[in-house]
Amino acid sequence: MADVVPFTDNFSDLSNAQGYQFEFRCERCGNGYRSAFQRDAMETGRSMLRAVGSFFGGTLQQLSSSADQWKYDRATNSSAKDRALTAAVEEITPRFRQCRGCSDWMCADQCWNEEIGQCLRCSPIVAEEISRAQAAAQRDQIWDQARGKNWTKDLDLGTRAKLTCPDCGVKVNGGKFCTGCGSSLAPTVHCGECGKESKAGAVFCSDCGHRL
């Protein structure tokens, strides 16, 4: 009976025509670990055959063409690929642990709780969990206190805010005067009939209707 190849649910096949290579990923943080590239001896032999056939032509050239027609499908099973994958698993497995809580494969460096014997998803580090809870509570308290503070008491909400100076055209961030030319951002005009003050741009006086 063929040997069972474990660790096969979280890897990518990076093999090519020259040989085999696999990348194994942690199922928590996503960090990847690549196995060493294993050159395919048969492909090396075919490459030599193609080179010799190209040099001599004739029968060897025909053999080379036949070799070119034989293609590896790296996405399917083969004994050579199984052997390469088994070797890659043996190489990479020491970097991983399989959690008995969730059955996922986790990298030993970043995502494993050695004290408990489970992954950090199932058994977080107590100090790290406390730190996250404290940070979350602090963030919520900041928002609560910010919402309870009156941030508008010093703002002139009765005058429409200007973002561009009407005199020089410089962009401004509100306020009463332009930071570029010093002009008022809310210029006014006085009615020549009743003296009522109106904002610049008004055509008629709001009190007497006189044209400004």
PDB file of N, CA and C in Angstrom, residues 83-173:
ATOM      1  N   ARG A  83       6.538  11.492  -4.390  1.00  0.00           N
ATOM      2  CA  ARG A  83       7.817  11.411  -3.693  1.00  0.00           C
ATOM      3  C   ARG A  83       8.344  12.808  -3.358  1.00  0.00           C
ATOM      4  N   ALA A  84       8.196  13.723  -4.308  1.00  0.00           N
ATOM      5  CA  ALA A  84       8.664  15.091  -4.080  1.00  0.00           C
ATOM      6  C   ALA A  84       7.850  15.771  -2.990  1.00  0.00           C
ATOM      7  N   LEU A  85       6.534  15.538  -2.992  1.00  0.00           N
ATOM      8  CA  LEU A  85       5.683  16.146  -1.977  1.00  0.00           C
ATOM      9  C   LEU A  85       5.983  15.564  -0.598  1.00  0.00           C
ATOM     10  N   THR A  86       6.216  14.259  -0.536  1.00  0.00           N
ATOM     11  CA  THR A  86       6.571  13.629   0.734  1.00  0.00           C
ATOM     12  C   THR A  86       7.850  14.227   1.302  1.00  0.00           C
ATOM     13  N   ALA A  87       8.843  14.421   0.447  1.00  0.00           N
ATOM     14  CA  ALA A  87      10.099  15.018   0.894  1.00  0.00           C
ATOM     15  C   ALA A  87       9.885  16.447   1.358  1.00  0.00           C
ATOM     16  N   ALA A  88       9.029  17.186   0.640  1.00  0.00           N
ATOM     17  CA  ALA A  88       8.755  18.572   1.022  1.00  0.00           C
ATOM     18  C   ALA A  88       8.034  18.625   2.365  1.00  0.00           C
ATOM     19  N   VAL A  89       7.098  17.714   2.599  1.00  0.00           N
ATOM     20  CA  VAL A  89       6.378  17.661   3.871  1.00  0.00           C
ATOM     21  C   VAL A  89       7.344  17.385   5.019  1.00  0.00           C
ATOM     22  N   GLU A  90       8.261  16.438   4.820  1.00  0.00           N
ATOM     23  CA  GLU A  90       9.245  16.131   5.858  1.00  0.00           C
ATOM     24  C   GLU A  90      10.132  17.338   6.147  1.00  0.00           C
ATOM     25  N   GLU A  91      10.413  18.110   5.120  1.00  0.00           N
ATOM     26  CA  GLU A  91      11.269  19.291   5.292  1.00  0.00           C
ATOM     27  C   GLU A  91      10.554  20.405   6.050  1.00  0.00           C
ATOM     28  N   ILE A  92       9.267  20.611   5.750  1.00  0.00           N
ATOM     29  CA  ILE A  92       8.541  21.778   6.259  1.00  0.00           C
ATOM     30  C   ILE A  92       7.795  21.494   7.563  1.00  0.00           C
ATOM     31  N   THR A  93       7.387  20.242   7.810  1.00  0.00           N
ATOM     32  CA  THR A  93       6.571  19.915   8.974  1.00  0.00           C
ATOM     33  C   THR A  93       7.113  20.445  10.295  1.00  0.00           C
ATOM     34  N   PRO A  94       8.422  20.431  10.550  1.00  0.00           N
ATOM     35  CA  PRO A  94       8.903  20.969  11.835  1.00  0.00           C
ATOM     36  C   PRO A  94       8.540  22.432  12.075  1.00  0.00           C
ATOM     37  N   ARG A  95       8.198  23.158  11.027  1.00  0.00           N
ATOM     38  CA  ARG A  95       7.820  24.558  11.200  1.00  0.00           C
ATOM     39  C   ARG A  95       6.345  24.725  11.542  1.00  0.00           C
ATOM     40  N   PHE A  96       5.569  23.631  11.539  1.00  0.00           N
ATOM     41  CA  PHE A  96       4.123  23.710  11.729  1.00  0.00           C
ATOM     42  C   PHE A  96       3.666  22.817  12.879  1.00  0.00           C
ATOM     43  N   ARG A  97       2.483  23.148  13.400  1.00  0.00           N
ATOM     44  CA  ARG A  97       1.805  22.316  14.385  1.00  0.00           C
ATOM     45  C   ARG A  97       0.347  22.190  13.929  1.00  0.00           C
ATOM     46  N   GLN A  98      -0.228  21.001  14.112  1.00  0.00           N
ATOM     47  CA  GLN A  98      -1.652  20.828  13.830  1.00  0.00           C
ATOM     48  C   GLN A  98      -2.416  20.933  15.137  1.00  0.00           C
ATOM     49  N   CYS A  99      -3.345  21.884  15.185  1.00  0.00           N
ATOM     50  CA  CYS A  99      -4.103  22.136  16.408  1.00  0.00           C
ATOM     51  C   CYS A  99      -5.178  21.069  16.596  1.00  0.00           C
ATOM     52  N   ARG A 100      -5.255  20.508  17.796  1.00  0.00           N
ATOM     53  CA  ARG A 100      -6.283  19.521  18.081  1.00  0.00           C
ATOM     54  C   ARG A 100      -7.627  20.170  18.373  1.00  0.00           C
ATOM     55  N   GLY A 101      -7.634  21.503  18.538  1.00  0.00           N
ATOM     56  CA  GLY A 101      -8.894  22.204  18.762  1.00  0.00           C
ATOM     57  C   GLY A 101      -9.655  22.447  17.474  1.00  0.00           C
ATOM     58  N   CYS A 102      -8.942  22.975  16.449  1.00  0.00           N
ATOM     59  CA  CYS A 102      -9.604  23.296  15.182  1.00  0.00           C
ATOM     60  C   CYS A 102      -9.102  22.449  14.016  1.00  0.00           C
ATOM     61  N   SER A 103      -8.043  21.669  14.243  1.00  0.00           N
ATOM     62  CA  SER A 103      -7.441  20.777  13.238  1.00  0.00           C
ATOM     63  C   SER A 103      -6.681  21.510  12.143  1.00  0.00           C
ATOM     64  N   ASP A 104      -6.542  22.811  12.260  1.00  0.00           N
ATOM     65  CA  ASP A 104      -5.796  23.570  11.253  1.00  0.00           C
ATOM     66  C   ASP A 104      -4.298  23.483  11.521  1.00  0.00           C
ATOM     67  N   TRP A 105      -3.529  23.718  10.445  1.00  0.00           N
ATOM     68  CA  TRP A 105      -2.072  23.740  10.547  1.00  0.00           C
ATOM     69  C   TRP A 105      -1.617  25.163  10.789  1.00  0.00           C
ATOM     70  N   MET A 106      -0.839  25.363  11.862  1.00  0.00           N
ATOM     71  CA  MET A 106      -0.385  26.696  12.252  1.00  0.00           C
ATOM     72  C   MET A 106       1.142  26.736  12.286  1.00  0.00           C
ATOM     73  N   CYS A 107       1.702  27.889  11.930  1.00  0.00           N
ATOM     74  CA  CYS A 107       3.147  28.029  12.022  1.00  0.00           C
ATOM     75  C   CYS A 107       3.540  28.092  13.498  1.00  0.00           C
ATOM     76  N   ALA A 108       4.616  27.392  13.823  1.00  0.00           N
ATOM     77  CA  ALA A 108       5.049  27.315  15.216  1.00  0.00           C
ATOM     78  C   ALA A 108       5.623  28.631  15.716  1.00  0.00           C
ATOM     79  N   ASP A 109       6.147  29.447  14.798  1.00  0.00           N
ATOM     80  CA  ASP A 109       6.821  30.684  15.207  1.00  0.00           C
ATOM     81  C   ASP A 109       5.847  31.760  15.690  1.00  0.00           C
ATOM     82  N   GLN A 110       4.715  31.931  14.992  1.00  0.00           N
ATOM     83  CA  GLN A 110       3.843  33.071  15.249  1.00  0.00           C
ATOM     84  C   GLN A 110       2.476  32.702  15.825  1.00  0.00           C
ATOM     85  N   CYS A 111       1.978  31.524  15.525  1.00  0.00           N
ATOM     86  CA  CYS A 111       0.560  31.251  15.791  1.00  0.00           C
ATOM     87  C   CYS A 111       0.322  30.045  16.693  1.00  0.00           C
ATOM     88  N   TRP A 112       1.305  29.690  17.498  1.00  0.00           N
ATOM     89  CA  TRP A 112       1.154  28.503  18.351  1.00  0.00           C
ATOM     90  C   TRP A 112       1.374  28.864  19.803  1.00  0.00           C
ATOM     91  N   ASN A 113       0.460  28.431  20.665  1.00  0.00           N
ATOM     92  CA  ASN A 113       0.582  28.601  22.119  1.00  0.00           C
ATOM     93  C   ASN A 113       1.250  27.358  22.676  1.00  0.00           C
ATOM     94  N   GLU A 114       2.544  27.430  22.876  1.00  0.00           N
ATOM     95  CA  GLU A 114       3.324  26.277  23.302  1.00  0.00           C
ATOM     96  C   GLU A 114       2.902  25.805  24.698  1.00  0.00           C
ATOM     97  N   GLU A 115       2.514  26.741  25.541  1.00  0.00           N
ATOM     98  CA  GLU A 115       2.145  26.384  26.919  1.00  0.00           C
ATOM     99  C   GLU A 115       0.880  25.536  26.968  1.00  0.00           C
ATOM    100  N   ILE A 116      -0.096  25.875  26.128  1.00  0.00           N
ATOM    101  CA  ILE A 116      -1.373  25.155  26.128  1.00  0.00           C
ATOM    102  C   ILE A 116      -1.342  23.970  25.170  1.00  0.00           C
ATOM    103  N   GLY A 117      -0.582  24.115  24.070  1.00  0.00           N
ATOM    104  CA  GLY A 117      -0.554  23.061  23.067  1.00  0.00           C
ATOM    105  C   GLY A 117      -1.653  23.197  22.039  1.00  0.00           C
ATOM    106  N   GLN A 118      -2.124  24.434  21.837  1.00  0.00           N
ATOM    107  CA  GLN A 118      -3.121  24.712  20.817  1.00  0.00           C
ATOM    108  C   GLN A 118      -2.714  25.983  20.074  1.00  0.00           C
ATOM    109  N   CYS A 119      -3.407  26.244  18.976  1.00  0.00           N
ATOM    110  CA  CYS A 119      -3.112  27.454  18.213  1.00  0.00           C
ATOM    111  C   CYS A 119      -3.631  28.679  18.956  1.00  0.00           C
ATOM    112  N   LEU A 120      -3.144  29.841  18.545  1.00  0.00           N
ATOM    113  CA  LEU A 120      -3.559  31.083  19.206  1.00  0.00           C
ATOM    114  C   LEU A 120      -5.007  31.444  18.913  1.00  0.00           C
ATOM    115  N   ARG A 121      -5.577  30.850  17.879  1.00  0.00           N
ATOM    116  CA  ARG A 121      -6.992  31.099  17.610  1.00  0.00           C
ATOM    117  C   ARG A 121      -7.851  30.404  18.660  1.00  0.00           C
ATOM    118  N   CYS A 122      -7.475  29.181  19.034  1.00  0.00           N
ATOM    119  CA  CYS A 122      -8.239  28.426  20.036  1.00  0.00           C
ATOM    120  C   CYS A 122      -7.836  28.808  21.452  1.00  0.00           C
ATOM    121  N   SER A 123      -6.563  29.073  21.676  1.00  0.00           N
ATOM    122  CA  SER A 123      -6.069  29.396  23.021  1.00  0.00           C
ATOM    123  C   SER A 123      -5.126  30.593  22.935  1.00  0.00           C
ATOM    124  N   PRO A 124      -5.676  31.812  22.919  1.00  0.00           N
ATOM    125  CA  PRO A 124      -4.833  33.008  22.824  1.00  0.00           C
ATOM    126  C   PRO A 124      -3.906  33.131  24.033  1.00  0.00           C
ATOM    127  N   ILE A 125      -2.791  33.807  23.832  1.00  0.00           N
ATOM    128  CA  ILE A 125      -1.897  34.127  24.934  1.00  0.00           C
ATOM    129  C   ILE A 125      -2.620  35.106  25.857  1.00  0.00           C
ATOM    130  N   VAL A 126      -2.661  34.814  27.142  1.00  0.00           N
ATOM    131  CA  VAL A 126      -3.446  35.604  28.088  1.00  0.00           C
ATOM    132  C   VAL A 126      -3.022  37.072  28.067  1.00  0.00           C
ATOM    133  N   ALA A 127      -1.705  37.335  28.137  1.00  0.00           N
ATOM    134  CA  ALA A 127      -1.228  38.722  28.167  1.00  0.00           C
ATOM    135  C   ALA A 127      -1.620  39.463  26.893  1.00  0.00           C
ATOM    136  N   GLU A 128      -1.545  38.788  25.741  1.00  0.00           N
ATOM    137  CA  GLU A 128      -1.928  39.425  24.480  1.00  0.00           C
ATOM    138  C   GLU A 128      -3.423  39.710  24.443  1.00  0.00           C
ATOM    139  N   GLU A 129      -4.223  38.784  24.989  1.00  0.00           N
ATOM    140  CA  GLU A 129      -5.677  38.982  25.007  1.00  0.00           C
ATOM    141  C   GLU A 129      -6.047  40.151  25.914  1.00  0.00           C
ATOM    142  N   ILE A 130      -5.379  40.246  27.077  1.00  0.00           N
ATOM    143  CA  ILE A 130      -5.619  41.376  27.985  1.00  0.00           C
ATOM    144  C   ILE A 130      -5.256  42.687  27.292  1.00  0.00           C
ATOM    145  N   SER A 131      -4.119  42.704  26.608  1.00  0.00           N
ATOM    146  CA  SER A 131      -3.687  43.914  25.917  1.00  0.00           C
ATOM    147  C   SER A 131      -4.688  44.340  24.850  1.00  0.00           C
ATOM    148  N   ARG A 132      -5.207  43.377  24.075  1.00  0.00           N
ATOM    149  CA  ARG A 132      -6.206  43.708  23.050  1.00  0.00           C
ATOM    150  C   ARG A 132      -7.486  44.239  23.688  1.00  0.00           C
ATOM    151  N   ALA A 133      -7.915  43.597  24.790  1.00  0.00           N
ATOM    152  CA  ALA A 133      -9.138  44.053  25.462  1.00  0.00           C
ATOM    153  C   ALA A 133      -8.966  45.460  26.025  1.00  0.00           C
ATOM    154  N   GLN A 134      -7.789  45.734  26.600  1.00  0.00           N
ATOM    155  CA  GLN A 134      -7.527  47.070  27.134  1.00  0.00           C
ATOM    156  C   GLN A 134      -7.530  48.116  26.026  1.00  0.00           C
ATOM    157  N   ALA A 135      -6.899  47.793  24.909  1.00  0.00           N
ATOM    158  CA  ALA A 135      -6.851  48.737  23.788  1.00  0.00           C
ATOM    159  C   ALA A 135      -8.249  48.998  23.229  1.00  0.00           C
ATOM    160  N   ALA A 136      -9.065  47.930  23.127  1.00  0.00           N
ATOM    161  CA  ALA A 136     -10.428  48.096  22.615  1.00  0.00           C
ATOM    162  C   ALA A 136     -11.273  48.944  23.566  1.00  0.00           C
ATOM    163  N   ALA A 137     -11.142  48.691  24.882  1.00  0.00           N
ATOM    164  CA  ALA A 137     -11.891  49.480  25.855  1.00  0.00           C
ATOM    165  C   ALA A 137     -11.453  50.940  25.839  1.00  0.00           C
ATOM    166  N   GLN A 138     -10.153  51.161  25.726  1.00  0.00           N
ATOM    167  CA  GLN A 138      -9.648  52.531  25.687  1.00  0.00           C
ATOM    168  C   GLN A 138     -10.177  53.266  24.461  1.00  0.00           C
ATOM    169  N   ARG A 139     -10.200  52.578  23.319  1.00  0.00           N
ATOM    170  CA  ARG A 139     -10.739  53.198  22.108  1.00  0.00           C
ATOM    171  C   ARG A 139     -12.205  53.562  22.283  1.00  0.00           C
ATOM    172  N   ASP A 140     -12.999  52.640  22.861  1.00  0.00           N
ATOM    173  CA  ASP A 140     -14.424  52.913  23.077  1.00  0.00           C
ATOM    174  C   ASP A 140     -14.626  54.082  24.041  1.00  0.00           C
ATOM    175  N   GLN A 141     -13.817  54.151  25.082  1.00  0.00           N
ATOM    176  CA  GLN A 141     -13.940  55.243  26.045  1.00  0.00           C
ATOM    177  C   GLN A 141     -13.572  56.584  25.422  1.00  0.00           C
ATOM    178  N   ILE A 142     -12.568  56.583  24.557  1.00  0.00           N
ATOM    179  CA  ILE A 142     -12.197  57.828  23.856  1.00  0.00           C
ATOM    180  C   ILE A 142     -13.361  58.327  23.024  1.00  0.00           C
ATOM    181  N   TRP A 143     -14.003  57.404  22.290  1.00  0.00           N
ATOM    182  CA  TRP A 143     -15.144  57.804  21.464  1.00  0.00           C
ATOM    183  C   TRP A 143     -16.308  58.308  22.327  1.00  0.00           C
ATOM    184  N   ASP A 144     -16.567  57.627  23.439  1.00  0.00           N
ATOM    185  CA  ASP A 144     -17.664  58.043  24.317  1.00  0.00           C
ATOM    186  C   ASP A 144     -17.414  59.440  24.889  1.00  0.00           C
ATOM    187  N   GLN A 145     -16.191  59.690  25.347  1.00  0.00           N
ATOM    188  CA  GLN A 145     -15.876  61.001  25.915  1.00  0.00           C
ATOM    189  C   GLN A 145     -15.870  62.082  24.846  1.00  0.00           C
ATOM    190  N   ALA A 146     -15.406  61.744  23.648  1.00  0.00           N
ATOM    191  CA  ALA A 146     -15.396  62.726  22.556  1.00  0.00           C
ATOM    192  C   ALA A 146     -16.817  63.106  22.163  1.00  0.00           C
ATOM    193  N   ARG A 147     -17.729  62.105  22.161  1.00  0.00           N
ATOM    194  CA  ARG A 147     -19.127  62.413  21.827  1.00  0.00           C
ATOM    195  C   ARG A 147     -19.789  63.255  22.915  1.00  0.00           C
ATOM    196  N   GLY A 148     -19.350  63.117  24.162  1.00  0.00           N
ATOM    197  CA  GLY A 148     -19.956  63.881  25.245  1.00  0.00           C
ATOM    198  C   GLY A 148     -19.430  65.290  25.375  1.00  0.00           C
ATOM    199  N   LYS A 149     -18.362  65.634  24.660  1.00  0.00           N
ATOM    200  CA  LYS A 149     -17.788  66.973  24.748  1.00  0.00           C
ATOM    201  C   LYS A 149     -18.399  67.882  23.682  1.00  0.00           C
ATOM    202  N   ASN A 150     -18.638  69.151  24.048  1.00  0.00           N
ATOM    203  CA  ASN A 150     -19.185  70.123  23.107  1.00  0.00           C
ATOM    204  C   ASN A 150     -18.052  70.711  22.268  1.00  0.00           C
ATOM    205  N   TRP A 151     -17.989  70.288  21.023  1.00  0.00           N
ATOM    206  CA  TRP A 151     -16.927  70.753  20.123  1.00  0.00           C
ATOM    207  C   TRP A 151     -17.354  71.940  19.291  1.00  0.00           C
ATOM    208  N   THR A 152     -18.574  72.473  19.510  1.00  0.00           N
ATOM    209  CA  THR A 152     -19.096  73.536  18.658  1.00  0.00           C
ATOM    210  C   THR A 152     -19.236  74.875  19.371  1.00  0.00           C
ATOM    211  N   LYS A 153     -18.899  74.939  20.672  1.00  0.00           N
ATOM    212  CA  LYS A 153     -19.171  76.165  21.427  1.00  0.00           C
ATOM    213  C   LYS A 153     -18.378  77.364  20.911  1.00  0.00           C
ATOM    214  N   ASP A 154     -17.213  77.146  20.323  1.00  0.00           N
ATOM    215  CA  ASP A 154     -16.409  78.253  19.817  1.00  0.00           C
ATOM    216  C   ASP A 154     -16.548  78.450  18.311  1.00  0.00           C
ATOM    217  N   LEU A 155     -17.469  77.746  17.688  1.00  0.00           N
ATOM    218  CA  LEU A 155     -17.638  77.843  16.241  1.00  0.00           C
ATOM    219  C   LEU A 155     -18.797  78.772  15.905  1.00  0.00           C
ATOM    220  N   ASP A 156     -18.623  79.515  14.820  1.00  0.00           N
ATOM    221  CA  ASP A 156     -19.683  80.407  14.328  1.00  0.00           C
ATOM    222  C   ASP A 156     -20.541  79.609  13.353  1.00  0.00           C
ATOM    223  N   LEU A 157     -21.582  79.000  13.895  1.00  0.00           N
ATOM    224  CA  LEU A 157     -22.442  78.165  13.059  1.00  0.00           C
ATOM    225  C   LEU A 157     -23.499  78.980  12.327  1.00  0.00           C
ATOM    226  N   GLY A 158     -23.605  80.292  12.658  1.00  0.00           N
ATOM    227  CA  GLY A 158     -24.592  81.140  11.999  1.00  0.00           C
ATOM    228  C   GLY A 158     -24.098  81.720  10.697  1.00  0.00           C
ATOM    229  N   THR A 159     -22.797  81.623  10.436  1.00  0.00           N
ATOM    230  CA  THR A 159     -22.219  82.142   9.199  1.00  0.00           C
ATOM    231  C   THR A 159     -21.721  80.971   8.364  1.00  0.00           C
ATOM    232  N   ARG A 160     -22.135  80.975   7.097  1.00  0.00           N
ATOM    233  CA  ARG A 160     -21.716  79.878   6.235  1.00  0.00           C
ATOM    234  C   ARG A 160     -20.200  79.891   6.078  1.00  0.00           C
ATOM    235  N   ALA A 161     -19.580  78.747   6.317  1.00  0.00           N
ATOM    236  CA  ALA A 161     -18.127  78.643   6.233  1.00  0.00           C
ATOM    237  C   ALA A 161     -17.648  78.791   4.803  1.00  0.00           C
ATOM    238  N   LYS A 162     -16.566  79.519   4.640  1.00  0.00           N
ATOM    239  CA  LYS A 162     -15.978  79.716   3.319  1.00  0.00           C
ATOM    240  C   LYS A 162     -14.718  78.849   3.204  1.00  0.00           C
ATOM    241  N   LEU A 163     -14.556  78.208   2.072  1.00  0.00           N
ATOM    242  CA  LEU A 163     -13.374  77.401   1.818  1.00  0.00           C
ATOM    243  C   LEU A 163     -12.436  78.073   0.827  1.00  0.00           C
ATOM    244  N   THR A 164     -12.902  79.166   0.226  1.00  0.00           N
ATOM    245  CA  THR A 164     -12.083  79.923  -0.722  1.00  0.00           C
ATOM    246  C   THR A 164     -12.279  81.414  -0.460  1.00  0.00           C
ATOM    247  N   CYS A 165     -11.192  82.159  -0.417  1.00  0.00           N
ATOM    248  CA  CYS A 165     -11.280  83.604  -0.189  1.00  0.00           C
ATOM    249  C   CYS A 165     -11.954  84.281  -1.384  1.00  0.00           C
ATOM    250  N   PRO A 166     -12.988  85.092  -1.151  1.00  0.00           N
ATOM    251  CA  PRO A 166     -13.670  85.761  -2.261  1.00  0.00           C
ATOM    252  C   PRO A 166     -12.807  86.822  -2.939  1.00  0.00           C
ATOM    253  N   ASP A 167     -11.733  87.289  -2.293  1.00  0.00           N
ATOM    254  CA  ASP A 167     -10.877  88.324  -2.889  1.00  0.00           C
ATOM    255  C   ASP A 167      -9.718  87.746  -3.685  1.00  0.00           C
ATOM    256  N   CYS A 168      -8.920  86.849  -3.047  1.00  0.00           N
ATOM    257  CA  CYS A 168      -7.708  86.355  -3.720  1.00  0.00           C
ATOM    258  C   CYS A 168      -7.831  84.917  -4.215  1.00  0.00           C
ATOM    259  N   GLY A 169      -8.874  84.218  -3.821  1.00  0.00           N
ATOM    260  CA  GLY A 169      -9.089  82.862  -4.305  1.00  0.00           C
ATOM    261  C   GLY A 169      -8.285  81.785  -3.602  1.00  0.00           C
ATOM    262  N   VAL A 170      -7.543  82.144  -2.534  1.00  0.00           N
ATOM    263  CA  VAL A 170      -6.759  81.152  -1.802  1.00  0.00           C
ATOM    264  C   VAL A 170      -7.689  80.219  -1.030  1.00  0.00           C
ATOM    265  N   LYS A 171      -7.329  78.919  -0.983  1.00  0.00           N
ATOM    266  CA  LYS A 171      -8.124  77.974  -0.205  1.00  0.00           C
ATOM    267  C   LYS A 171      -7.892  78.200   1.275  1.00  0.00           C
ATOM    268  N   VAL A 172      -8.981  78.219   2.044  1.00  0.00           N
ATOM    269  CA  VAL A 172      -8.900  78.450   3.483  1.00  0.00           C
ATOM    270  C   VAL A 172      -9.692  77.378   4.198  1.00  0.00           C
ATOM    271  N   ASN A 173      -9.459  77.272   5.508  1.00  0.00           N
ATOM    272  CA  ASN A 173     -10.164  76.285   6.333  1.00  0.00           C
ATOM    273  C   ASN A 173     -11.123  76.986   7.284  1.00  0.00           C
TER     274      ASN A 173
END
